[in-house]
Amino acid sequence: MVAAGRGSVLTSRLIHRAHAEPGWFLYATVCALVEADRARPGTAEHTEALPGVAIVDLDLPAALSVARATTWADAHTLYAAQPSPDRPDGAVIATTKPHMWKEHPVRTLDLSP
């Protein structure tokens, strides 16, 4: 989310594709929105307004997962990336810090400049 605000071309392409192509979705967890907005004020409102972005709420199962972690944004994102009935293959985490996810069973897309 912060990468989009900083002009990342790859991030802009992802946002456009989610908006323009059926079956393409971008998900933003509520906890990651909070962290992004702290780093760059206004990011949460901007992200929420994008038509191709679905906001992942902090429901009870996610909250229980987050409660055990030290970083809420990462924990909520990890939880949302796991396989679920809506996303049987899980989700890919688009990140500027792919090294943070090496120890987790998730797929990443490196958005580093």
mmCIF file with all atom_site columns, C-alpha atoms in Angstrom:
data_model
loop_
_atom_site.group_PDB
_atom_site.id
_atom_site.type_symbol
_atom_site.label_atom_id
_atom_site.label_alt_id
_atom_site.label_comp_id
_atom_site.label_asym_id
_atom_site.label_entity_id
_atom_site.label_seq_id
_atom_site.pdbx_PDB_ins_code
_atom_site.Cartn_x
_atom_site.Cartn_y
_atom_site.Cartn_z
_atom_site.occupancy
_atom_site.B_iso_or_equiv
_atom_site.pdbx_formal_charge
_atom_site.auth_seq_id
_atom_site.auth_comp_id
_atom_site.auth_asym_id
_atom_site.auth_atom_id
_atom_site.pdbx_PDB_model_num
ATOM 1   C CA . MET A 1 1   ? 0.000   0.000   0.000   1.00 0.00 ? 1   MET A CA 1
ATOM 2   C CA . VAL A 1 2   ? 2.813   2.365   0.823   1.00 0.00 ? 2   VAL A CA 1
ATOM 3   C CA . ALA A 1 3   ? 4.611   1.280   -2.358  1.00 0.00 ? 3   ALA A CA 1
ATOM 4   C CA . ALA A 1 4   ? 1.606   2.428   -4.390  1.00 0.00 ? 4   ALA A CA 1
ATOM 5   C CA . GLY A 1 5   ? 1.754   5.815   -2.711  1.00 0.00 ? 5   GLY A CA 1
ATOM 6   C CA . ARG A 1 6   ? 5.438   6.073   -3.534  1.00 0.00 ? 6   ARG A CA 1
ATOM 7   C CA . GLY A 1 7   ? 4.825   5.559   -7.234  1.00 0.00 ? 7   GLY A CA 1
ATOM 8   C CA . SER A 1 8   ? 5.706   1.877   -7.690  1.00 0.00 ? 8   SER A CA 1
ATOM 9   C CA . VAL A 1 9   ? 4.950   1.011   -11.312 1.00 0.00 ? 9   VAL A CA 1
ATOM 10  C CA . LEU A 1 10  ? 4.470   -2.687  -10.531 1.00 0.00 ? 10  LEU A CA 1
ATOM 11  C CA . THR A 1 11  ? 2.033   -1.856  -7.739  1.00 0.00 ? 11  THR A CA 1
ATOM 12  C CA . SER A 1 12  ? 0.096   0.452   -10.050 1.00 0.00 ? 12  SER A CA 1
ATOM 13  C CA . ARG A 1 13  ? -0.129  -2.342  -12.613 1.00 0.00 ? 13  ARG A CA 1
ATOM 14  C CA . LEU A 1 14  ? -1.502  -4.736  -9.991  1.00 0.00 ? 14  LEU A CA 1
ATOM 15  C CA . ILE A 1 15  ? -4.133  -2.201  -8.942  1.00 0.00 ? 15  ILE A CA 1
ATOM 16  C CA . HIS A 1 16  ? -5.117  -1.579  -12.563 1.00 0.00 ? 16  HIS A CA 1
ATOM 17  C CA . ARG A 1 17  ? -5.334  -5.298  -13.315 1.00 0.00 ? 17  ARG A CA 1
ATOM 18  C CA . ALA A 1 18  ? -7.537  -5.940  -10.271 1.00 0.00 ? 18  ALA A CA 1
ATOM 19  C CA . HIS A 1 19  ? -9.827  -3.164  -11.434 1.00 0.00 ? 19  HIS A CA 1
ATOM 20  C CA . ALA A 1 20  ? -9.920  -4.105  -15.127 1.00 0.00 ? 20  ALA A CA 1
ATOM 21  C CA . GLU A 1 21  ? -9.779  -7.916  -15.253 1.00 0.00 ? 21  GLU A CA 1
ATOM 22  C CA . PRO A 1 22  ? -12.530 -10.197 -13.980 1.00 0.00 ? 22  PRO A CA 1
ATOM 23  C CA . GLY A 1 23  ? -11.253 -12.783 -11.519 1.00 0.00 ? 23  GLY A CA 1
ATOM 24  C CA . TRP A 1 24  ? -8.321  -10.634 -10.359 1.00 0.00 ? 24  TRP A CA 1
ATOM 25  C CA . PHE A 1 25  ? -8.461  -9.419  -6.769  1.00 0.00 ? 25  PHE A CA 1
ATOM 26  C CA . LEU A 1 26  ? -6.242  -7.467  -4.415  1.00 0.00 ? 26  LEU A CA 1
ATOM 27  C CA . TYR A 1 27  ? -6.809  -7.844  -0.701  1.00 0.00 ? 27  TYR A CA 1
ATOM 28  C CA . ALA A 1 28  ? -5.765  -5.427  2.022   1.00 0.00 ? 28  ALA A CA 1
ATOM 29  C CA . THR A 1 29  ? -6.005  -6.498  5.645   1.00 0.00 ? 29  THR A CA 1
ATOM 30  C CA . VAL A 1 30  ? -7.340  -3.993  8.150   1.00 0.00 ? 30  VAL A CA 1
ATOM 31  C CA . CYS A 1 31  ? -4.224  -4.305  10.311  1.00 0.00 ? 31  CYS A CA 1
ATOM 32  C CA . ALA A 1 32  ? -1.935  -3.676  7.332   1.00 0.00 ? 32  ALA A CA 1
ATOM 33  C CA . LEU A 1 33  ? -4.048  -0.631  6.432   1.00 0.00 ? 33  LEU A CA 1
ATOM 34  C CA . VAL A 1 34  ? -3.448  0.783   9.904   1.00 0.00 ? 34  VAL A CA 1
ATOM 35  C CA . GLU A 1 35  ? 0.319   0.283   9.612   1.00 0.00 ? 35  GLU A CA 1
ATOM 36  C CA . ALA A 1 36  ? 0.406   1.741   6.101   1.00 0.00 ? 36  ALA A CA 1
ATOM 37  C CA . ASP A 1 37  ? -1.566  4.781   7.247   1.00 0.00 ? 37  ASP A CA 1
ATOM 38  C CA . ARG A 1 38  ? 0.847   5.317   10.134  1.00 0.00 ? 38  ARG A CA 1
ATOM 39  C CA . ALA A 1 39  ? 3.765   5.264   7.685   1.00 0.00 ? 39  ALA A CA 1
ATOM 40  C CA . ARG A 1 40  ? 2.021   7.430   5.109   1.00 0.00 ? 40  ARG A CA 1
ATOM 41  C CA . PRO A 1 41  ? -1.114  9.264   6.352   1.00 0.00 ? 41  PRO A CA 1
ATOM 42  C CA . GLY A 1 42  ? -4.040  9.022   3.961   1.00 0.00 ? 42  GLY A CA 1
ATOM 43  C CA . THR A 1 43  ? -3.020  5.598   2.616   1.00 0.00 ? 43  THR A CA 1
ATOM 44  C CA . ALA A 1 44  ? -5.930  3.770   4.257   1.00 0.00 ? 44  ALA A CA 1
ATOM 45  C CA . GLU A 1 45  ? -8.585  6.043   2.784   1.00 0.00 ? 45  GLU A CA 1
ATOM 46  C CA . HIS A 1 46  ? -6.955  5.952   -0.644  1.00 0.00 ? 46  HIS A CA 1
ATOM 47  C CA . THR A 1 47  ? -6.621  2.153   -0.631  1.00 0.00 ? 47  THR A CA 1
ATOM 48  C CA . GLU A 1 48  ? -10.180 1.638   0.570   1.00 0.00 ? 48  GLU A CA 1
ATOM 49  C CA . ALA A 1 49  ? -11.500 3.804   -2.273  1.00 0.00 ? 49  ALA A CA 1
ATOM 50  C CA . LEU A 1 50  ? -9.829  1.738   -5.004  1.00 0.00 ? 50  LEU A CA 1
ATOM 51  C CA . PRO A 1 51  ? -12.463 -0.371  -6.790  1.00 0.00 ? 51  PRO A CA 1
ATOM 52  C CA . GLY A 1 52  ? -10.162 -3.374  -7.292  1.00 0.00 ? 52  GLY A CA 1
ATOM 53  C CA . VAL A 1 53  ? -9.204  -3.734  -3.631  1.00 0.00 ? 53  VAL A CA 1
ATOM 54  C CA . ALA A 1 54  ? -11.155 -5.856  -1.140  1.00 0.00 ? 54  ALA A CA 1
ATOM 55  C CA . ILE A 1 55  ? -10.650 -5.065  2.545   1.00 0.00 ? 55  ILE A CA 1
ATOM 56  C CA . VAL A 1 56  ? -10.149 -8.116  4.785   1.00 0.00 ? 56  VAL A CA 1
ATOM 57  C CA . ASP A 1 57  ? -11.832 -7.471  8.116   1.00 0.00 ? 57  ASP A CA 1
ATOM 58  C CA . LEU A 1 58  ? -10.441 -8.570  11.435  1.00 0.00 ? 58  LEU A CA 1
ATOM 59  C CA . ASP A 1 59  ? -12.928 -11.305 12.282  1.00 0.00 ? 59  ASP A CA 1
ATOM 60  C CA . LEU A 1 60  ? -12.665 -13.496 15.382  1.00 0.00 ? 60  LEU A CA 1
ATOM 61  C CA . PRO A 1 61  ? -10.415 -16.219 13.871  1.00 0.00 ? 61  PRO A CA 1
ATOM 62  C CA . ALA A 1 62  ? -8.087  -13.536 12.487  1.00 0.00 ? 62  ALA A CA 1
ATOM 63  C CA . ALA A 1 63  ? -8.102  -11.654 15.792  1.00 0.00 ? 63  ALA A CA 1
ATOM 64  C CA . LEU A 1 64  ? -7.110  -14.807 17.676  1.00 0.00 ? 64  LEU A CA 1
ATOM 65  C CA . SER A 1 65  ? -4.251  -15.356 15.238  1.00 0.00 ? 65  SER A CA 1
ATOM 66  C CA . VAL A 1 66  ? -3.144  -11.722 15.505  1.00 0.00 ? 66  VAL A CA 1
ATOM 67  C CA . ALA A 1 67  ? -3.317  -11.776 19.310  1.00 0.00 ? 67  ALA A CA 1
ATOM 68  C CA . ARG A 1 68  ? -0.486  -14.331 19.411  1.00 0.00 ? 68  ARG A CA 1
ATOM 69  C CA . ALA A 1 69  ? 1.834   -12.277 17.197  1.00 0.00 ? 69  ALA A CA 1
ATOM 70  C CA . THR A 1 70  ? 4.041   -9.287  17.865  1.00 0.00 ? 70  THR A CA 1
ATOM 71  C CA . THR A 1 71  ? 3.263   -7.443  14.634  1.00 0.00 ? 71  THR A CA 1
ATOM 72  C CA . TRP A 1 72  ? -0.445  -7.198  13.899  1.00 0.00 ? 72  TRP A CA 1
ATOM 73  C CA . ALA A 1 73  ? -0.096  -6.171  10.248  1.00 0.00 ? 73  ALA A CA 1
ATOM 74  C CA . ASP A 1 74  ? 2.160   -9.111  9.402   1.00 0.00 ? 74  ASP A CA 1
ATOM 75  C CA . ALA A 1 75  ? 0.064   -11.570 11.404  1.00 0.00 ? 75  ALA A CA 1
ATOM 76  C CA . HIS A 1 76  ? -3.197  -10.466 9.782   1.00 0.00 ? 76  HIS A CA 1
ATOM 77  C CA . THR A 1 77  ? -1.607  -10.570 6.319   1.00 0.00 ? 77  THR A CA 1
ATOM 78  C CA . LEU A 1 78  ? -0.219  -14.056 6.971   1.00 0.00 ? 78  LEU A CA 1
ATOM 79  C CA . TYR A 1 79  ? -3.627  -15.196 8.204   1.00 0.00 ? 79  TYR A CA 1
ATOM 80  C CA . ALA A 1 80  ? -5.362  -13.776 5.114   1.00 0.00 ? 80  ALA A CA 1
ATOM 81  C CA . ALA A 1 81  ? -2.828  -15.409 2.760   1.00 0.00 ? 81  ALA A CA 1
ATOM 82  C CA . GLN A 1 82  ? -3.555  -18.914 4.032   1.00 0.00 ? 82  GLN A CA 1
ATOM 83  C CA . PRO A 1 83  ? -5.814  -21.187 1.973   1.00 0.00 ? 83  PRO A CA 1
ATOM 84  C CA . SER A 1 84  ? -9.507  -20.722 2.724   1.00 0.00 ? 84  SER A CA 1
ATOM 85  C CA . PRO A 1 85  ? -12.832 -21.660 1.110   1.00 0.00 ? 85  PRO A CA 1
ATOM 86  C CA . ASP A 1 86  ? -12.742 -18.335 -0.796  1.00 0.00 ? 86  ASP A CA 1
ATOM 87  C CA . ARG A 1 87  ? -9.089  -18.766 -1.798  1.00 0.00 ? 87  ARG A CA 1
ATOM 88  C CA . PRO A 1 88  ? -8.289  -22.519 -1.910  1.00 0.00 ? 88  PRO A CA 1
ATOM 89  C CA . ASP A 1 89  ? -4.723  -21.864 -3.086  1.00 0.00 ? 89  ASP A CA 1
ATOM 90  C CA . GLY A 1 90  ? -4.185  -19.036 -0.618  1.00 0.00 ? 90  GLY A CA 1
ATOM 91  C CA . ALA A 1 91  ? -3.115  -15.570 -1.685  1.00 0.00 ? 91  ALA A CA 1
ATOM 92  C CA . VAL A 1 92  ? 0.176   -14.103 -2.841  1.00 0.00 ? 92  VAL A CA 1
ATOM 93  C CA . ILE A 1 93  ? 1.666   -11.449 -0.554  1.00 0.00 ? 93  ILE A CA 1
ATOM 94  C CA . ALA A 1 94  ? 2.847   -8.432  -2.540  1.00 0.00 ? 94  ALA A CA 1
ATOM 95  C CA . THR A 1 95  ? 5.616   -6.861  -0.488  1.00 0.00 ? 95  THR A CA 1
ATOM 96  C CA . THR A 1 96  ? 8.713   -4.688  -0.579  1.00 0.00 ? 96  THR A CA 1
ATOM 97  C CA . LYS A 1 97  ? 10.215  -6.965  2.096   1.00 0.00 ? 97  LYS A CA 1
ATOM 98  C CA . PRO A 1 98  ? 9.994   -10.527 0.730   1.00 0.00 ? 98  PRO A CA 1
ATOM 99  C CA . HIS A 1 99  ? 12.750  -11.721 3.095   1.00 0.00 ? 99  HIS A CA 1
ATOM 100 C CA . MET A 1 100 ? 10.297  -11.309 5.999   1.00 0.00 ? 100 MET A CA 1
ATOM 101 C CA . TRP A 1 101 ? 8.103   -14.105 4.631   1.00 0.00 ? 101 TRP A CA 1
ATOM 102 C CA . LYS A 1 102 ? 10.809  -16.727 3.871   1.00 0.00 ? 102 LYS A CA 1
ATOM 103 C CA . GLU A 1 103 ? 10.002  -18.771 6.984   1.00 0.00 ? 103 GLU A CA 1
ATOM 104 C CA . HIS A 1 104 ? 6.278   -18.902 6.216   1.00 0.00 ? 104 HIS A CA 1
ATOM 105 C CA . PRO A 1 105 ? 4.441   -21.168 3.778   1.00 0.00 ? 105 PRO A CA 1
ATOM 106 C CA . VAL A 1 106 ? 3.248   -18.324 1.539   1.00 0.00 ? 106 VAL A CA 1
ATOM 107 C CA . ARG A 1 107 ? 3.966   -17.097 -1.958  1.00 0.00 ? 107 ARG A CA 1
ATOM 108 C CA . THR A 1 108 ? 5.311   -13.571 -2.370  1.00 0.00 ? 108 THR A CA 1
ATOM 109 C CA . LEU A 1 109 ? 5.625   -11.004 -5.114  1.00 0.00 ? 109 LEU A CA 1
ATOM 110 C CA . ASP A 1 110 ? 8.652   -8.769  -4.671  1.00 0.00 ? 110 ASP A CA 1
ATOM 111 C CA . LEU A 1 111 ? 7.698   -5.096  -5.126  1.00 0.00 ? 111 LEU A CA 1
ATOM 112 C CA . SER A 1 112 ? 11.150  -3.805  -4.189  1.00 0.00 ? 112 SER A CA 1
ATOM 113 C CA . PRO A 1 113 ? 12.425  -1.005  -6.392  1.00 0.00 ? 113 PRO A CA 1
#
